Short mmCIF file of C-alpha atoms in Angstrom, two decimals:
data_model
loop_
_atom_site.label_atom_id
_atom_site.label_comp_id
_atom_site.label_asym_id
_atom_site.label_seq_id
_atom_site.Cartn_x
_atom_site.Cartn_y
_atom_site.Cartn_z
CA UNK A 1 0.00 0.00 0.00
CA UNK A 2 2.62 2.04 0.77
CA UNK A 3 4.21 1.87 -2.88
CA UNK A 4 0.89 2.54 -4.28
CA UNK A 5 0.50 5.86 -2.45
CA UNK A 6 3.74 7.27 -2.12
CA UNK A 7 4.15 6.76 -6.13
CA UNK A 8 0.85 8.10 -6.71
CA UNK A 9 -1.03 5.28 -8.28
CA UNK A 10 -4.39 5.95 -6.63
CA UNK A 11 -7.12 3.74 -8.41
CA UNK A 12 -4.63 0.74 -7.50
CA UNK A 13 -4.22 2.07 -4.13
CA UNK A 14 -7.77 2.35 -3.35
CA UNK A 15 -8.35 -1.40 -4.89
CA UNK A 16 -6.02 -2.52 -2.80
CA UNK A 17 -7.27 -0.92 -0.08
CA UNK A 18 -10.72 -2.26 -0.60
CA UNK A 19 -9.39 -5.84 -1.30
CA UNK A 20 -7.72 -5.96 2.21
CA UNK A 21 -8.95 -3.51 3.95
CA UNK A 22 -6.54 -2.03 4.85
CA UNK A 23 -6.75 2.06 5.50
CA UNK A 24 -3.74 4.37 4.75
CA UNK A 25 -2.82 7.14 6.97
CA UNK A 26 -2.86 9.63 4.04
CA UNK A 27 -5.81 10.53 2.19
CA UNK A 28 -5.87 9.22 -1.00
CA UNK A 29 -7.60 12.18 -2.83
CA UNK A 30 -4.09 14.17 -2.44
CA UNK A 31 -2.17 11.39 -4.50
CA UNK A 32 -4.00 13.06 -7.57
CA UNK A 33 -2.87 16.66 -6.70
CA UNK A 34 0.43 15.35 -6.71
CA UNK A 35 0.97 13.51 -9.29
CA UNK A 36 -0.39 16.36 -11.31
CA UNK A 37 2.51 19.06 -9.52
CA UNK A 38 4.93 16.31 -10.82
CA UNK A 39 3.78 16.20 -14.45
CA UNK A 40 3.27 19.70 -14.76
CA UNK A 41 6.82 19.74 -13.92
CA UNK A 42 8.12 16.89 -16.01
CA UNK A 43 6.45 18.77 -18.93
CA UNK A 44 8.23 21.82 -18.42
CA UNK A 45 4.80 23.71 -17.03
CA UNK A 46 6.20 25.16 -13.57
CA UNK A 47 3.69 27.95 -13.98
CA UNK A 48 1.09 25.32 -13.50
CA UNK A 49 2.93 23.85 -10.80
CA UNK A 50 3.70 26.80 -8.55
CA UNK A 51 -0.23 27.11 -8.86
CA UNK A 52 -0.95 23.90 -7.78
CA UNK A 53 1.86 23.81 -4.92
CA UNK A 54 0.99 27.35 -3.82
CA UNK A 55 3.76 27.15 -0.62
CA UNK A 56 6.30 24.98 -2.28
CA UNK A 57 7.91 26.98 -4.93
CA UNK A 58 10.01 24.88 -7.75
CA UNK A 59 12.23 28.24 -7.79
CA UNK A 60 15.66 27.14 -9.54
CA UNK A 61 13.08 24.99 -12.11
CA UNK A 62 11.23 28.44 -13.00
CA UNK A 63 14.90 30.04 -13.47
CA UNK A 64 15.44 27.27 -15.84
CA UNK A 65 12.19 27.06 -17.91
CA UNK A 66 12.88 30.77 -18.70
CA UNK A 67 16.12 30.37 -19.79
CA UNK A 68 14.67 27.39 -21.69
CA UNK A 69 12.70 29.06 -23.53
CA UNK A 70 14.58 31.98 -24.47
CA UNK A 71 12.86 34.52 -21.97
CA UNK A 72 16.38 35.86 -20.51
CA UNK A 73 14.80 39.42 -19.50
CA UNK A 74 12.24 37.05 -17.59
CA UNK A 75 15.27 34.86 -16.54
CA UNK A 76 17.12 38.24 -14.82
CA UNK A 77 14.13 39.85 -13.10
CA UNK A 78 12.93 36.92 -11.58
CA UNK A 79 16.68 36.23 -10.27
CA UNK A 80 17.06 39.43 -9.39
CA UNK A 81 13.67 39.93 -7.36
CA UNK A 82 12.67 36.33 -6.55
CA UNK A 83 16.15 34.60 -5.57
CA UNK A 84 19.05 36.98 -5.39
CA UNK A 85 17.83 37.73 -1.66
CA UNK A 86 17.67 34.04 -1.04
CA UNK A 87 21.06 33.39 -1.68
CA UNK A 88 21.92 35.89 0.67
CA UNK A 89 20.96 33.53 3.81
CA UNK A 90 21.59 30.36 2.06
CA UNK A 91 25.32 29.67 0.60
CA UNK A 92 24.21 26.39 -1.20
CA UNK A 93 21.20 28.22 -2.16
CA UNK A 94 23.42 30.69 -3.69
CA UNK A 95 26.11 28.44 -5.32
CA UNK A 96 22.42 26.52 -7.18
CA UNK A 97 21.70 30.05 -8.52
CA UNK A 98 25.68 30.66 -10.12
CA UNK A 99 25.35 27.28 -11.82
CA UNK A 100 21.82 27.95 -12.79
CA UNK A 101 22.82 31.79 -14.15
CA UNK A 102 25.38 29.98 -15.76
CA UNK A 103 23.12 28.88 -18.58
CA UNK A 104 23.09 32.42 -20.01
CA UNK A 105 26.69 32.42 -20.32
CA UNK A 106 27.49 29.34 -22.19
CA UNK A 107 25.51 27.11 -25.20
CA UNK A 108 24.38 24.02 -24.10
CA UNK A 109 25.13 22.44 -27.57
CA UNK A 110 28.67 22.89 -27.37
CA UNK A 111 30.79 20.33 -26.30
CA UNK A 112 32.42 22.37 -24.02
CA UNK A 113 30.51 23.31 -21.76
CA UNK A 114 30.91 21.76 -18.04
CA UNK A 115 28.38 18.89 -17.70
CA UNK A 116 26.77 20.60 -14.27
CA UNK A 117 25.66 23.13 -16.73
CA UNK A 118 24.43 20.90 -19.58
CA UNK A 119 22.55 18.80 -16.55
CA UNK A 120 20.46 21.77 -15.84
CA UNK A 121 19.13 21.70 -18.82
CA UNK A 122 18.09 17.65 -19.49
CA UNK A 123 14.57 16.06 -18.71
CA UNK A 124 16.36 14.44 -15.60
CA UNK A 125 16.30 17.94 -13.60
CA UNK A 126 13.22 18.21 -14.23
CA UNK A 127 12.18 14.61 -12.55
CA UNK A 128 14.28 15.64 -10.18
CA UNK A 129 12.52 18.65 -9.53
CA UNK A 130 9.09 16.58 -9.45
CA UNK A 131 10.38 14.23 -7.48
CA UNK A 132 11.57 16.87 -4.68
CA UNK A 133 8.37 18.70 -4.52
CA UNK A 134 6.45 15.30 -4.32
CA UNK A 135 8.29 14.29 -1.23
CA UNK A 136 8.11 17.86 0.25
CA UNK A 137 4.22 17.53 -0.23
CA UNK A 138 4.60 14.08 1.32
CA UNK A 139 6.52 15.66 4.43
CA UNK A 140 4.12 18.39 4.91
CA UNK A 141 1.37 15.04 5.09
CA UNK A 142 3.58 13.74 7.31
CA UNK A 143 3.87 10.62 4.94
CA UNK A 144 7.16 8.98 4.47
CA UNK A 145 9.75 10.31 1.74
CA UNK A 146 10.23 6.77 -0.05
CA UNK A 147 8.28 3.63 -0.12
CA UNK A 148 9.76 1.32 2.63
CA UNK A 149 10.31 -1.56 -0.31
CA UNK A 150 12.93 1.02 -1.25
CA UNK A 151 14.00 1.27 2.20
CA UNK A 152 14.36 -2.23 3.10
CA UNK A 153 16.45 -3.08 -0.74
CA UNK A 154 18.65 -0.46 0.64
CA UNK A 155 18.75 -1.91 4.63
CA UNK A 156 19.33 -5.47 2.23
CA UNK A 157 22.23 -4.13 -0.09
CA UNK A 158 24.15 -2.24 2.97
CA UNK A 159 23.60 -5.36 5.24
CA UNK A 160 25.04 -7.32 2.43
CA UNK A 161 27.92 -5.05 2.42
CA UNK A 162 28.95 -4.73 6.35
CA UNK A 163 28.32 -9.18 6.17
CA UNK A 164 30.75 -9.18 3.35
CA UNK A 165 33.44 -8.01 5.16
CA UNK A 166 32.85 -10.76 7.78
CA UNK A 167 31.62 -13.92 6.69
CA UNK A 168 30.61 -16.11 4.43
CA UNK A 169 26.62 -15.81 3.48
CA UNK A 170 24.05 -16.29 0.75
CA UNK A 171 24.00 -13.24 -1.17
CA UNK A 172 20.45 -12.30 -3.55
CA UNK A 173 20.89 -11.26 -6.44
CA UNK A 174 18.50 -8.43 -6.96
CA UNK A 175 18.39 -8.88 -10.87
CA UNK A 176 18.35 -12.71 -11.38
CA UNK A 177 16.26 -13.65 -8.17
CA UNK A 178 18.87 -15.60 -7.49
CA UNK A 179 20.96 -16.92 -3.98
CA UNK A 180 24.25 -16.77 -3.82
CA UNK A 181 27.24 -17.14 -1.90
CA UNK A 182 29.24 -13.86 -1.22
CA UNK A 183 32.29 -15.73 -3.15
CA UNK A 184 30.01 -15.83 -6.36
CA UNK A 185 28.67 -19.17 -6.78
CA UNK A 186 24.85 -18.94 -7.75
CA UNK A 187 21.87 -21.78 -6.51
CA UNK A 188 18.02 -21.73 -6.55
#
């Protein structure tokens, strides 16, 4: 159920729901709210976004869409009014905004430019972006961040790691399905 909800596959989250009854802490209208802040963002739309998030503002996103789409004037205004005084407070804030501003300085298309620039620019900033404001919404739920499948892969793979240095064991392979031992040899 978890997966389900924190992914933002509602229909199968409420059909599972019914099926076992089980009830989620979170209500399951907001999975559709989301899930439309995140593909406004993966589409590029952080207009529609910002309206839909109202308090969570995709900020260096909105710097990048306008630089995008060729709206510099836009681009220096908003940095200038919206998140110059940011990066006053915030350092790291600040250091986001100089690789960000960066944009308008070099040409994306050209080889040389440093790949933190060019990675501004490519679709995976902007599921990173959707992906960040969908676990901010799920904080301000107080829902979890990740699904807890993730979670325990992760508590499998590190345990695997810290027993590795130890001992002999049956290690899973996540791709194949499967069991090992650590030295490599493979059973069913």
């Amino acid at each position: 159920m978890d997966y389900l909800v924190i992914e933002g596959y509602k229909s199968a989250a409420e059909e599972f729901s019914k099926e076992t009854g089980l009830q989620h802490s979170v209500d399951l209208g907001t999975i559709e709210t989301r899930m439309h802040i995140r593909e406004a963002v993966q589409r590029g739309d952080v207009e529609q976004a910002i309206e839909l998030v109202n308090d969570i503002d995709p900020t260096q996103q909105r710097l990048i869409e306008y630089i995008r789409h060729g709206q510099v004037s836009e681009a220096l205004a908003f940095a200038q009014t919206e998140l110059a005084p940011r990066g006053e407070d915030n350092p790291e804030f600040l250091t986001e905004l100089e690789h960000t501003m960066a944009l308008l300085a070099f040409d994306v298309d050209n080889s040389g430019t440093p790949d933190q620039i060019v990675e501004l620019m490519a679709q995976s900033q902007r599921l990173k972006t959707a992906g960040e404001l969908n676990a901010a919404i799920l904080e301000a739920l107080n829902q979890g961040r990740e699904t807890k499948l993730l979670a325990l892969v992760r508590l499998l793979c590190w345990g695997e790691s810290m027993l590795d240095k130890r001992a002999d064991f049956p290690v899973a392979d996540l791709k194949s399905g499967m069991i090992g031992s650590s030295n490599g040899s493979a059973s069913t």
